[in-house]
PDB file of C-alpha atoms and ligand atoms in Angstrom:
ATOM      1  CA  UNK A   1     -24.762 -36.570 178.911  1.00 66.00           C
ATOM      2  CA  UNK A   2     -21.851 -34.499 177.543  1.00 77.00           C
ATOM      3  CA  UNK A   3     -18.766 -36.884 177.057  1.00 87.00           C
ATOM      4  CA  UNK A   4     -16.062 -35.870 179.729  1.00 95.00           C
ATOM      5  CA  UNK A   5     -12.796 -33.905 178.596  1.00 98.00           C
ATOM      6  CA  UNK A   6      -9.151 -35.436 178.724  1.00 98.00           C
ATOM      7  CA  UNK A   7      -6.023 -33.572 180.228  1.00 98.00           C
ATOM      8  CA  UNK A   8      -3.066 -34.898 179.550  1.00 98.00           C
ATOM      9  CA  UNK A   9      -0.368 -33.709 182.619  1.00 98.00           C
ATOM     10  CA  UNK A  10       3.303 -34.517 181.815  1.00 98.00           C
ATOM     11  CA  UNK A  11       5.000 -35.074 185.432  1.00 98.00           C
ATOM     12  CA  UNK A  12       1.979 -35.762 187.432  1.00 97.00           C
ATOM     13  CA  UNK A  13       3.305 -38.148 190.037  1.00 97.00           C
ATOM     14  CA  UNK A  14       3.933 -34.920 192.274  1.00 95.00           C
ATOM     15  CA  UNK A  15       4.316 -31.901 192.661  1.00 96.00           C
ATOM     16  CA  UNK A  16       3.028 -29.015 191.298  1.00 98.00           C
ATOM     17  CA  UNK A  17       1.644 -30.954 188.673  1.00 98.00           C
ATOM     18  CA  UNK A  18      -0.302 -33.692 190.727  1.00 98.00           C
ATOM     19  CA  UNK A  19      -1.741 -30.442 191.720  1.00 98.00           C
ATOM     20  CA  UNK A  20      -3.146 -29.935 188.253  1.00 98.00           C
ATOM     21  CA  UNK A  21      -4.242 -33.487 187.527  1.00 98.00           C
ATOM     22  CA  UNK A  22      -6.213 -33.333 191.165  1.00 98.00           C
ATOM     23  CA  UNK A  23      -7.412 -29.830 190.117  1.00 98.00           C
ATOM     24  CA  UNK A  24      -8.637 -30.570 186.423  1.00 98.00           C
ATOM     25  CA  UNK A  25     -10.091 -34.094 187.893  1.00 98.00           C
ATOM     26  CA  UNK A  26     -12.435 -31.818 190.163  1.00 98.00           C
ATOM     27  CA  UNK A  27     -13.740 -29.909 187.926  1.00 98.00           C
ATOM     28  CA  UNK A  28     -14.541 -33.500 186.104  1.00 98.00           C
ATOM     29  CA  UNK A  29     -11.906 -34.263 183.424  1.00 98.00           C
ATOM     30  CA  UNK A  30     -10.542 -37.402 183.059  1.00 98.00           C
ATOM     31  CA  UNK A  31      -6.433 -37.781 183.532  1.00 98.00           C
ATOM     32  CA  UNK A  32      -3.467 -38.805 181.704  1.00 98.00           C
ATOM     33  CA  UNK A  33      -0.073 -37.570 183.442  1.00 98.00           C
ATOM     34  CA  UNK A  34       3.428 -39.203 182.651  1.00 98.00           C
ATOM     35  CA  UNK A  35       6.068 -39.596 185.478  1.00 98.00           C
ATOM     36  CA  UNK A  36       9.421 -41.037 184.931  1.00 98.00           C
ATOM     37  CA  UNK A  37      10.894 -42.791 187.718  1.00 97.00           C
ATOM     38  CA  UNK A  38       8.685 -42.744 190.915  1.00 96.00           C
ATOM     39  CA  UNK A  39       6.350 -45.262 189.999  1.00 97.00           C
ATOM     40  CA  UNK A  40       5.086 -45.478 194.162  1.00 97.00           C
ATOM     41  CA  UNK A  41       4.134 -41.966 193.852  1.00 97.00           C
ATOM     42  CA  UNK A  42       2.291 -42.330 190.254  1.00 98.00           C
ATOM     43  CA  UNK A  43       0.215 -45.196 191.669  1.00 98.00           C
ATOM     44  CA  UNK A  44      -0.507 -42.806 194.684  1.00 98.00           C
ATOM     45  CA  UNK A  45      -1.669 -40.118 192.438  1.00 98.00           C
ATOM     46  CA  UNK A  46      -3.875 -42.507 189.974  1.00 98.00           C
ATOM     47  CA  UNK A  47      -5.885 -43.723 193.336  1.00 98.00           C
ATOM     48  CA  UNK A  48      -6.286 -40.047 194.775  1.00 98.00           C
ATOM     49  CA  UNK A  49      -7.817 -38.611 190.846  1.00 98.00           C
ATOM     50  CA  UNK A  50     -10.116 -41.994 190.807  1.00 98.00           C
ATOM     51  CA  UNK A  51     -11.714 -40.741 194.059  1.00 98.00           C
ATOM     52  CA  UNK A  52     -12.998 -37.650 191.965  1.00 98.00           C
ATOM     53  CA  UNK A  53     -15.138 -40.113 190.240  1.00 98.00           C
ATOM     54  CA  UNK A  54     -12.861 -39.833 186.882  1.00 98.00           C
ATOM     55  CA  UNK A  55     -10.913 -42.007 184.708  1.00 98.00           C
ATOM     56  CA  UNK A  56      -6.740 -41.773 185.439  1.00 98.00           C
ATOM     57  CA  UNK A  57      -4.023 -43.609 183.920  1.00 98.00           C
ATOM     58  CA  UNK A  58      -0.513 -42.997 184.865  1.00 98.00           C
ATOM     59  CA  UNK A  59       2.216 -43.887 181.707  1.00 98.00           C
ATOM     60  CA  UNK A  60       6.000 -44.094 181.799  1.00 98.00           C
ATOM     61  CA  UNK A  61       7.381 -41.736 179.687  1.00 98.00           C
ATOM     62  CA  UNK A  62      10.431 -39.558 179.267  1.00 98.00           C
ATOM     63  CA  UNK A  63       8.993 -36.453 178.031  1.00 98.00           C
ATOM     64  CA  UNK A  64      12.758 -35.945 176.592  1.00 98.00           C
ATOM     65  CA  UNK A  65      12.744 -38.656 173.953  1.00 98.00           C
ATOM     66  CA  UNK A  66      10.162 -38.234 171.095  1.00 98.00           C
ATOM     67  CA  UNK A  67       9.311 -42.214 170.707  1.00 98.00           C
ATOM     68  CA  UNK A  68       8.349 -42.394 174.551  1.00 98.00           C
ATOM     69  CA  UNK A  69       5.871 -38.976 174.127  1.00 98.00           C
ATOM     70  CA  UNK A  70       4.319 -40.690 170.990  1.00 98.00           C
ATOM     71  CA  UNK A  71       4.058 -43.928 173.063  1.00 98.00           C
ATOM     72  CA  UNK A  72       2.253 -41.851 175.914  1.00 98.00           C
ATOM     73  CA  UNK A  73       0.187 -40.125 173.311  1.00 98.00           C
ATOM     74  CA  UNK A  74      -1.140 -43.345 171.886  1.00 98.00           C
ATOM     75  CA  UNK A  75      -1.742 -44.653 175.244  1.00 98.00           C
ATOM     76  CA  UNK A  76      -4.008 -41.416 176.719  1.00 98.00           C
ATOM     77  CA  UNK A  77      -5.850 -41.764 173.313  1.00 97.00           C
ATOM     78  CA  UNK A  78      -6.032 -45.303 173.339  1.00 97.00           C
ATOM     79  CA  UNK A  79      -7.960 -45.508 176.625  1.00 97.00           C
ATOM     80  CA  UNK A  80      -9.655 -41.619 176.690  1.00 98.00           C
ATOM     81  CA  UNK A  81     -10.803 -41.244 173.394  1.00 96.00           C
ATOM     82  CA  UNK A  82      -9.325 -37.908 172.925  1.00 97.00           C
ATOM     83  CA  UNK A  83      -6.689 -35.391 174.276  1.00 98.00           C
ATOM     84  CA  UNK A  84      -8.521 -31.591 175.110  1.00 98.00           C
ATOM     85  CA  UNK A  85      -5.800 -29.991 177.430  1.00 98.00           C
ATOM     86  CA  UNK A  86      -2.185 -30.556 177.487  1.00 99.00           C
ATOM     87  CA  UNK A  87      -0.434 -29.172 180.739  1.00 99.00           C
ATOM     88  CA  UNK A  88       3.414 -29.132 179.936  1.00 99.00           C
ATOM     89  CA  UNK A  89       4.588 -29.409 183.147  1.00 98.00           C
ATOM     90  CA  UNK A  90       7.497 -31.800 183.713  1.00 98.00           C
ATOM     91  CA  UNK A  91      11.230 -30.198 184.899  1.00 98.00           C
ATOM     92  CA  UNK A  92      14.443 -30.721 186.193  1.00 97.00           C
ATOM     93  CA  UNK A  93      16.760 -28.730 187.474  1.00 96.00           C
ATOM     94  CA  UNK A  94      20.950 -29.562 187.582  1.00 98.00           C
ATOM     95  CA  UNK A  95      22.378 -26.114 189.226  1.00 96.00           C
ATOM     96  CA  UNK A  96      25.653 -25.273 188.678  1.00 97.00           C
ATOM     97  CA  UNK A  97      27.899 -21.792 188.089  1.00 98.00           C
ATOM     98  CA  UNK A  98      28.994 -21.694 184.350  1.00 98.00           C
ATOM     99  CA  UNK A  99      32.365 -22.753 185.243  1.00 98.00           C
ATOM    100  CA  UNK A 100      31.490 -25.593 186.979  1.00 98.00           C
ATOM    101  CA  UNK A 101      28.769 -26.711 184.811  1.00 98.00           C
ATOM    102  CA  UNK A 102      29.270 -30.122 183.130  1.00 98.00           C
ATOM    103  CA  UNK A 103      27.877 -30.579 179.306  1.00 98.00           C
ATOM    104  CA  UNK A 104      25.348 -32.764 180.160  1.00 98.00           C
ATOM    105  CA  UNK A 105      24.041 -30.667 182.756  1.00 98.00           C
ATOM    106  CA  UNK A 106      23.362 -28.436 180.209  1.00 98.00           C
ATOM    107  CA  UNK A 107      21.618 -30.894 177.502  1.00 98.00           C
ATOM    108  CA  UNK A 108      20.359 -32.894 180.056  1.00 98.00           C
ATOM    109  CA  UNK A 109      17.844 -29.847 181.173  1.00 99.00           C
ATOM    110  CA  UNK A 110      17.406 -28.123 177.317  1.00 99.00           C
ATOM    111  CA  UNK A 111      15.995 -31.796 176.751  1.00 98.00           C
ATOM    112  CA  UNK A 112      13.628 -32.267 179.259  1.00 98.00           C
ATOM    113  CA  UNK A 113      12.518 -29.038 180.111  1.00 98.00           C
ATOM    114  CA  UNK A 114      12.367 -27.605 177.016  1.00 99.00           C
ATOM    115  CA  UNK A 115      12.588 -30.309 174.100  1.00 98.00           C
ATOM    116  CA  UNK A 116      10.123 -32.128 176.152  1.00 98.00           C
ATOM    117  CA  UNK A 117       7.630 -29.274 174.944  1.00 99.00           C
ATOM    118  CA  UNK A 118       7.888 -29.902 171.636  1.00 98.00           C
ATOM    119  CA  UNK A 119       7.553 -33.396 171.760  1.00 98.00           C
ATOM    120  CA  UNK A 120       4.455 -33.073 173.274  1.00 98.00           C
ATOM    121  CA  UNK A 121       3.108 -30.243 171.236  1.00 98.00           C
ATOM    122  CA  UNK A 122       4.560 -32.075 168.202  1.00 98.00           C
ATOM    123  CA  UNK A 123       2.157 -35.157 169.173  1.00 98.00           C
ATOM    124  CA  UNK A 124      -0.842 -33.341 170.494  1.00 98.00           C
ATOM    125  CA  UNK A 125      -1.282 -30.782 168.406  1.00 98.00           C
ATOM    126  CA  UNK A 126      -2.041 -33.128 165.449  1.00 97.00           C
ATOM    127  CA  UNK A 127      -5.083 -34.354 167.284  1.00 97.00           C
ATOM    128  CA  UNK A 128      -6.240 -31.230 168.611  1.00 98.00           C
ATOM    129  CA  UNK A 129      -5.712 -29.793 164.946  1.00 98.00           C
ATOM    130  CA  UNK A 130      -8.560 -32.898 163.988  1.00 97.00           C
ATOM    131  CA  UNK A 131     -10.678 -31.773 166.839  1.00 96.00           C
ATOM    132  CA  UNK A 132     -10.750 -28.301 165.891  1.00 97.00           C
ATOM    133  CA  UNK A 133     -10.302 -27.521 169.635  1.00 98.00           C
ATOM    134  CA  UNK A 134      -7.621 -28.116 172.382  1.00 98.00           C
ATOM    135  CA  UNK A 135      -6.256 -25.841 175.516  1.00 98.00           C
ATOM    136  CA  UNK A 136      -2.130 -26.079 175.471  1.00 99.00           C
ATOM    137  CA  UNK A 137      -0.844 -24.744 178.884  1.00 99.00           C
ATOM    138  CA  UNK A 138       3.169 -24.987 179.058  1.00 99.00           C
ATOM    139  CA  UNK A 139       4.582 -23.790 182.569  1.00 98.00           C
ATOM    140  CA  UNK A 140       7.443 -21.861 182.363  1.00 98.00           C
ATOM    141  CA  UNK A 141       9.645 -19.738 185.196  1.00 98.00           C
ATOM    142  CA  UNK A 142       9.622 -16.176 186.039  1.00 98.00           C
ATOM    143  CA  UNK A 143      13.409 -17.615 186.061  1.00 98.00           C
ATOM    144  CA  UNK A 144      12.963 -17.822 182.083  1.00 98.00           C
ATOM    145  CA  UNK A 145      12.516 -13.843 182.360  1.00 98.00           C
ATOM    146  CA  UNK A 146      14.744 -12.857 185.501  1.00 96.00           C
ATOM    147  CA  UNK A 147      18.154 -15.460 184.997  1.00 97.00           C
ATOM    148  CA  UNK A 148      19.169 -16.724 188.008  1.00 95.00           C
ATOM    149  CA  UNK A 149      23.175 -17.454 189.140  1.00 96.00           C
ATOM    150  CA  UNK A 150      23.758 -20.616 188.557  1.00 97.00           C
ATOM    151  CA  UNK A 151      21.011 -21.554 186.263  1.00 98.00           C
ATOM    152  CA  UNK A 152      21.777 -20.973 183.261  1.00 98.00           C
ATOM    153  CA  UNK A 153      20.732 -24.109 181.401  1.00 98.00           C
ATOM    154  CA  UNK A 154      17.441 -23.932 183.389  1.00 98.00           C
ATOM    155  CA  UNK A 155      16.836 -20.113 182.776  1.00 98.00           C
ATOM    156  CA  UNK A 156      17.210 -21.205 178.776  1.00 99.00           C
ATOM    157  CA  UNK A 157      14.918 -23.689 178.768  1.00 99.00           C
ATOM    158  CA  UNK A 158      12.509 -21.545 180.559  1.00 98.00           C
ATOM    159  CA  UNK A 159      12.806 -18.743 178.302  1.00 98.00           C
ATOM    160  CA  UNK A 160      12.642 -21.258 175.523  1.00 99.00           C
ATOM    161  CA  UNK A 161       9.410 -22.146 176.570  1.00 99.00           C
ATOM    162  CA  UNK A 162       7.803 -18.679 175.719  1.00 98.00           C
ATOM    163  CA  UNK A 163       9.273 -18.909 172.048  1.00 98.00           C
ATOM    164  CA  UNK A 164       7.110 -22.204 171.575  1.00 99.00           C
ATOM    165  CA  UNK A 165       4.770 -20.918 173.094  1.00 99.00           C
ATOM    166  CA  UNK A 166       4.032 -17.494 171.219  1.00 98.00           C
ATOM    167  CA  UNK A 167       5.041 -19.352 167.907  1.00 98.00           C
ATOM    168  CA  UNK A 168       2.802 -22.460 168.364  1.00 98.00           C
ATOM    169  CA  UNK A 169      -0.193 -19.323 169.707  1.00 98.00           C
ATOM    170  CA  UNK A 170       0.130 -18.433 166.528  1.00 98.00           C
ATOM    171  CA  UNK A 171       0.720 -21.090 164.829  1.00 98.00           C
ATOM    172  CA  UNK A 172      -2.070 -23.608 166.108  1.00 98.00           C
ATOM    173  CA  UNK A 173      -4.653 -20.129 166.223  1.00 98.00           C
ATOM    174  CA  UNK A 174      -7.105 -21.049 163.206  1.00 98.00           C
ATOM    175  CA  UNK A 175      -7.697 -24.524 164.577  1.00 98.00           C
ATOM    176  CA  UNK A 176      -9.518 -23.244 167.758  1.00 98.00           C
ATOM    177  CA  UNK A 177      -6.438 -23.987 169.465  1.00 98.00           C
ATOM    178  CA  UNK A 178      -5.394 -21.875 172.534  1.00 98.00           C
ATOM    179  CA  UNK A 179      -1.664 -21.937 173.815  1.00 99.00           C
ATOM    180  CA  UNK A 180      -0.214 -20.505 176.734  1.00 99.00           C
ATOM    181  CA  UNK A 181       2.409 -20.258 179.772  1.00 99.00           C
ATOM    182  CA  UNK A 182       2.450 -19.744 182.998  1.00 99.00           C
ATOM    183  CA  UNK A 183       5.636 -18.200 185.184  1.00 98.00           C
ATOM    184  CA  UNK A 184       5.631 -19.524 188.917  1.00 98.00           C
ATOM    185  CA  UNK A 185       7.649 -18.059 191.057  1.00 97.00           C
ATOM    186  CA  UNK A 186       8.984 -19.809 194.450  1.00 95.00           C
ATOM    187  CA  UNK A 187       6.466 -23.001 194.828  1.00 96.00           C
ATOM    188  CA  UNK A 188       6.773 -25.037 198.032  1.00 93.00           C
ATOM    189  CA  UNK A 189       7.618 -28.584 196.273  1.00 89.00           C
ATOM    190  CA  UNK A 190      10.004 -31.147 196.250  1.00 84.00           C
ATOM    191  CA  UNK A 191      12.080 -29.220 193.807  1.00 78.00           C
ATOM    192  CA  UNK A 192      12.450 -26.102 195.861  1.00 83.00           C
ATOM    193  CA  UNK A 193      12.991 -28.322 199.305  1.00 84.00           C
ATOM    194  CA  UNK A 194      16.340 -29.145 198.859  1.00 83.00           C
ATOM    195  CA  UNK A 195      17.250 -25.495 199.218  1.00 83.00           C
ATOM    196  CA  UNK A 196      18.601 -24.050 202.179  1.00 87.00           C
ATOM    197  CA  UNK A 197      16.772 -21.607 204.769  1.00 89.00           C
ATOM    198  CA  UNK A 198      19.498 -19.079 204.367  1.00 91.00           C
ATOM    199  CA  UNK A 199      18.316 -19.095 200.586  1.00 87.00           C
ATOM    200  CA  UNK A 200      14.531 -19.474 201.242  1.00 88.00           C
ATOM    201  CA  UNK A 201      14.462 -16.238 203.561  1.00 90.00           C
ATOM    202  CA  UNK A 202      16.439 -14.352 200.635  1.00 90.00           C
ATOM    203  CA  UNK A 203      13.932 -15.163 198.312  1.00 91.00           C
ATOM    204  CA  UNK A 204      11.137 -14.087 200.612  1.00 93.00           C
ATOM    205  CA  UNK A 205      12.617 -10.889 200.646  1.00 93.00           C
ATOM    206  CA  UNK A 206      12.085 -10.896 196.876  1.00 94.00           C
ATOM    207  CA  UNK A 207       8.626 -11.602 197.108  1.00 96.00           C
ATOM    208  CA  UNK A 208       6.252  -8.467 197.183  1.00 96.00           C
ATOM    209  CA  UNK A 209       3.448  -9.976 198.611  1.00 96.00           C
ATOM    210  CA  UNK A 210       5.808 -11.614 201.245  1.00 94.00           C
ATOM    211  CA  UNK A 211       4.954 -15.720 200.878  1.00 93.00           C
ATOM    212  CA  UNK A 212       6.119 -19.049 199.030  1.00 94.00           C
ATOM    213  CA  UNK A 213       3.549 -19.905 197.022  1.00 97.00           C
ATOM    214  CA  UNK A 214       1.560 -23.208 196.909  1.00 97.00           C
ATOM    215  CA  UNK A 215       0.612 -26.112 194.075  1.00 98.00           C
ATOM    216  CA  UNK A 216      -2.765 -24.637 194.453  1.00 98.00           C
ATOM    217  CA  UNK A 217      -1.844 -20.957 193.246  1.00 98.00           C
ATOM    218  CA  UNK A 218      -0.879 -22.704 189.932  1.00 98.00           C
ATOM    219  CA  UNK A 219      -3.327 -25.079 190.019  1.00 98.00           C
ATOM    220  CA  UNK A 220      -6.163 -22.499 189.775  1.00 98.00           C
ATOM    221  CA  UNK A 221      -4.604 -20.679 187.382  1.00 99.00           C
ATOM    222  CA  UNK A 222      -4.214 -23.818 185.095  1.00 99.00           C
ATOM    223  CA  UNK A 223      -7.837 -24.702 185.564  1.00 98.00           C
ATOM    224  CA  UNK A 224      -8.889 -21.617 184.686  1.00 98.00           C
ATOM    225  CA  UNK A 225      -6.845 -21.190 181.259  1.00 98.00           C
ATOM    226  CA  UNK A 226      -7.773 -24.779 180.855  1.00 98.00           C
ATOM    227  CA  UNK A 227     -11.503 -23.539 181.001  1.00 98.00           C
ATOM    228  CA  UNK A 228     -14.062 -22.030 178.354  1.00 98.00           C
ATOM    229  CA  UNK A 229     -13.555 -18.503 180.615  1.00 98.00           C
ATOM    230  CA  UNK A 230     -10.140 -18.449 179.143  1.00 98.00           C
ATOM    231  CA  UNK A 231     -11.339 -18.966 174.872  1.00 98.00           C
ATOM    232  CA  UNK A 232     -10.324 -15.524 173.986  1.00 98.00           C
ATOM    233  CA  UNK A 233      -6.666 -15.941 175.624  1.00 98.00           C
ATOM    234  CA  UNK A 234      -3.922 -17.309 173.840  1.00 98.00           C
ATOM    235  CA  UNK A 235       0.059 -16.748 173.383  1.00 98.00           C
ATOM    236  CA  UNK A 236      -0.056 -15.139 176.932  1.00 98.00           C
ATOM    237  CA  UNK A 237       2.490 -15.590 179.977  1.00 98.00           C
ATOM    238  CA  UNK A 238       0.819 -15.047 183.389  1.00 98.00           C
ATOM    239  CA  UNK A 239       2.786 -14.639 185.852  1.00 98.00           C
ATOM    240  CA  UNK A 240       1.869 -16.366 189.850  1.00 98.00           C
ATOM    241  CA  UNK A 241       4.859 -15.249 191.572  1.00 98.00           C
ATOM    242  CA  UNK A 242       3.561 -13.138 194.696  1.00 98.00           C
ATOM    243  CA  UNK A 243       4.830 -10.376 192.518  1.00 97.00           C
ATOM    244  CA  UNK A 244       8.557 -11.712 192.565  1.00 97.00           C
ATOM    245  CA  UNK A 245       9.201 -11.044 188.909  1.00 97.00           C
ATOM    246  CA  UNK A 246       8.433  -7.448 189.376  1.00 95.00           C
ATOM    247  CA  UNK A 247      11.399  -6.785 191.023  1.00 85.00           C
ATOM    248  CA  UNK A 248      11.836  -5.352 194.667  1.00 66.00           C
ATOM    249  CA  UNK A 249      12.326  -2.093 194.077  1.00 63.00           C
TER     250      UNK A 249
HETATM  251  P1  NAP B 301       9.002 -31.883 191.140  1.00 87.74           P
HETATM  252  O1  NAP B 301       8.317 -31.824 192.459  1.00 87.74           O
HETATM  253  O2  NAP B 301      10.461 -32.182 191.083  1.00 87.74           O
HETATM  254  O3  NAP B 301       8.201 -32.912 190.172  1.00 87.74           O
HETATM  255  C1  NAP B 301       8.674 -33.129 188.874  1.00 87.74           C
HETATM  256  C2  NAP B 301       7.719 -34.027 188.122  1.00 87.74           C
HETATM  257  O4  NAP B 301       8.213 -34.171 186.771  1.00 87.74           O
HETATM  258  C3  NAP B 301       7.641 -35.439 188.682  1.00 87.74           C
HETATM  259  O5  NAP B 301       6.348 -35.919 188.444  1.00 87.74           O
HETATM  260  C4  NAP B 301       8.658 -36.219 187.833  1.00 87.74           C
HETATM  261  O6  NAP B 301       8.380 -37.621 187.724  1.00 87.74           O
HETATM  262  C5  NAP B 301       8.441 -35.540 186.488  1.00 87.74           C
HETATM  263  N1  NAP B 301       9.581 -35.658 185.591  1.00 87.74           N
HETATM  264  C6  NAP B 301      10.883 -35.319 185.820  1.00 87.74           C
HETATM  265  N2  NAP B 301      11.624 -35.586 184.718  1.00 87.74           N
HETATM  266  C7  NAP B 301      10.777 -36.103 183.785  1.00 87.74           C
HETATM  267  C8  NAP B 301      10.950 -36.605 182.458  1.00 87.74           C
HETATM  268  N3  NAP B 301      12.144 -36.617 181.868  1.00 87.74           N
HETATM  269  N4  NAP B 301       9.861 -37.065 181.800  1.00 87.74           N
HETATM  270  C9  NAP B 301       8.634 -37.067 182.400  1.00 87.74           C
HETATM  271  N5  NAP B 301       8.409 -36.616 183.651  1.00 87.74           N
HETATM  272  C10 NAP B 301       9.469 -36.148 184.328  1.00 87.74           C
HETATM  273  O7  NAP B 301       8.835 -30.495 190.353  1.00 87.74           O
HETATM  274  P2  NAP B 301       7.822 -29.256 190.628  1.00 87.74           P
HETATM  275  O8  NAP B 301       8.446 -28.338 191.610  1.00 87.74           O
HETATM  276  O9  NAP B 301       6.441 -29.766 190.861  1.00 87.74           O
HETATM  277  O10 NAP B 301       7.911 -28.521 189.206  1.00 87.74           O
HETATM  278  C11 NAP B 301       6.966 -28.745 188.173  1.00 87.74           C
HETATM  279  C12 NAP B 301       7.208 -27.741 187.051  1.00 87.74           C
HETATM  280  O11 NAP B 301       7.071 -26.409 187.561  1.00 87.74           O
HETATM  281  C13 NAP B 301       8.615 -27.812 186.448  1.00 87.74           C
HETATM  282  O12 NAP B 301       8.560 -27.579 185.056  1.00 87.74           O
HETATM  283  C14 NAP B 301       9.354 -26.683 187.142  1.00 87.74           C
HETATM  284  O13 NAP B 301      10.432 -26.211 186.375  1.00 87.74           O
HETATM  285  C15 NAP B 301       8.231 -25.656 187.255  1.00 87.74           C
HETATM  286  N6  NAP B 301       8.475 -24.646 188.293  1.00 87.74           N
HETATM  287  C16 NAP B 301       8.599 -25.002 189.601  1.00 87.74           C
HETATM  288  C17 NAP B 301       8.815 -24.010 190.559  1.00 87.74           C
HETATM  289  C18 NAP B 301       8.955 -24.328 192.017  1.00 87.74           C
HETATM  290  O14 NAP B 301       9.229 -23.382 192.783  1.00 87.74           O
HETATM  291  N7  NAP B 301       8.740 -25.561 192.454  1.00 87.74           N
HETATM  292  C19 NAP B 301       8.932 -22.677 190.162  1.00 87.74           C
HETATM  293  C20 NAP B 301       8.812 -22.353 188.822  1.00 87.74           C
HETATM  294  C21 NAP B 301       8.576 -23.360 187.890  1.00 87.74           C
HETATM  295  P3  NAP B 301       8.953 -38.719 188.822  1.00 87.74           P
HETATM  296  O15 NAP B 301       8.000 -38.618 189.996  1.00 87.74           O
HETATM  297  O16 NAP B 301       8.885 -40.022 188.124  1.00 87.74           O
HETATM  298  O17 NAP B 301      10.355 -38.289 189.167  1.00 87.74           O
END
């Protein structure tokens, strides 16, 4: 019998990417994710994956500070035996206009968001390097390539995210190593709850193909770059926006 793969989600407790770890468990991978806080929710998520008849195991880990990512790394190795996919996946967001926008607001999001990918790249890639094989699937914003008011330590990060991820395409290439982003646009999550209706029918407005989108719509597209369909495909940003970063005219 073939020996099963191992994704590694960062911020799988919920969200978008509990999404992904659900996803890549059905199509039979075993499952690493990291949350940071919300340990109710990670124990929730380890018991739904382990119903898709594959290993899970849920580690505590700031993907912000590079001894906690090399702590999680060890751990997914530790009990998996090897890391195949990374899915880059855990955010924050701390809004604010430039004027009113506090320091840390600004670090506190460049170093989760987008230091965050680096760590785990930094760690991972040195194993998937050995293996001679290994999917690397950061996700993004279509905010990294449109701005938005009042993000602008979000939008950064975001944009950030396709520097690493052309340079480590490129980089990581001759290994057999693929690396690429995706760009929601407007997911129904926890993150995008907190915003107001006045806002939310605005940015429906924006949206060509006139919906929010779902977990599920990155999900696919995650499982599907995460798959041997996607070998040829590497330092790529696909957009699943509805259309959104288009633009309305
Ligand atoms: P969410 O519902 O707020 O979930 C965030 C996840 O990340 C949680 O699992 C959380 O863990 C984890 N997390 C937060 N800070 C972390 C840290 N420092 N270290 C490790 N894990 C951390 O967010 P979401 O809406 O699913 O977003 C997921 C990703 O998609 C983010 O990168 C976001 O920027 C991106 N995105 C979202 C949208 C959208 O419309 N929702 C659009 C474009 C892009 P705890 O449970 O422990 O808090």
């Amino acid at each position: 019998m073939e020996k099963k793969k191992t994704a590694l989600i960062t911020g799988g407790s919920r969200g978008i990417g509990k999404e992904i770890a659900l996803h890549l468990a059905e199509k039979g991978m075993n499952i690493v994710f990291s949350y940071v806080s919300n340990e109710a929710a990670a124990k929730n998520t380890v018991e739904e994956i382990e119903k898709k008849g594959v290993k899970a195991l849920s580690v505590k880990a700031d993907v912000g500070s590079f001894k906690e990512v090399e702590h999680l790394i060890n751990k997914a190795l530790e009990k998996m035996g090897s890391i195949d996919v990374l899915v880059n996946n855990a955010g924050i967001i701390k809004d604010n206009l430039i004027l009113r926008m506090k320091e840390e607001e600004f670090d506190d999001v460049i170093r989760v968001n987008l230091k965050g990918v680096f760590n785990c790249i930094k760690h991972v890639s040195k194993i998937m390097m050995k293996q001679r094989s290994g999917k690397i699937i950061n996700i993004s914003s279509i905010i990294g390539l449109m701005g938005n008011i009042g993000q602008v330590n979000y939008a950064a990060a975001k944009a950030g995210i396709f520097g690493i991820t052309k340079s480590a395409a490129k980089e990581l290439a001759k290994r057999g190593i693929t690396v690429n982003a995706i760009a929601p646009g407007f997911i129904e999550t926890e993150m995008t709850n907190t915003l107001s209706d006045k806002y939310k029918e605005a940015i429906l407005k924006a949206i060509p193909l006139g919906k929010i989108g779902s977990s599920k719509d990155v999900a696919n597209v995650v499982g599907f770059l995460a798959s041997d369909a996607a070998n040829y495909i590497t330092g790529q940003i696909i957009c699943v926006d509805g259309g959104m970063a288009m633009g309305s005219i």
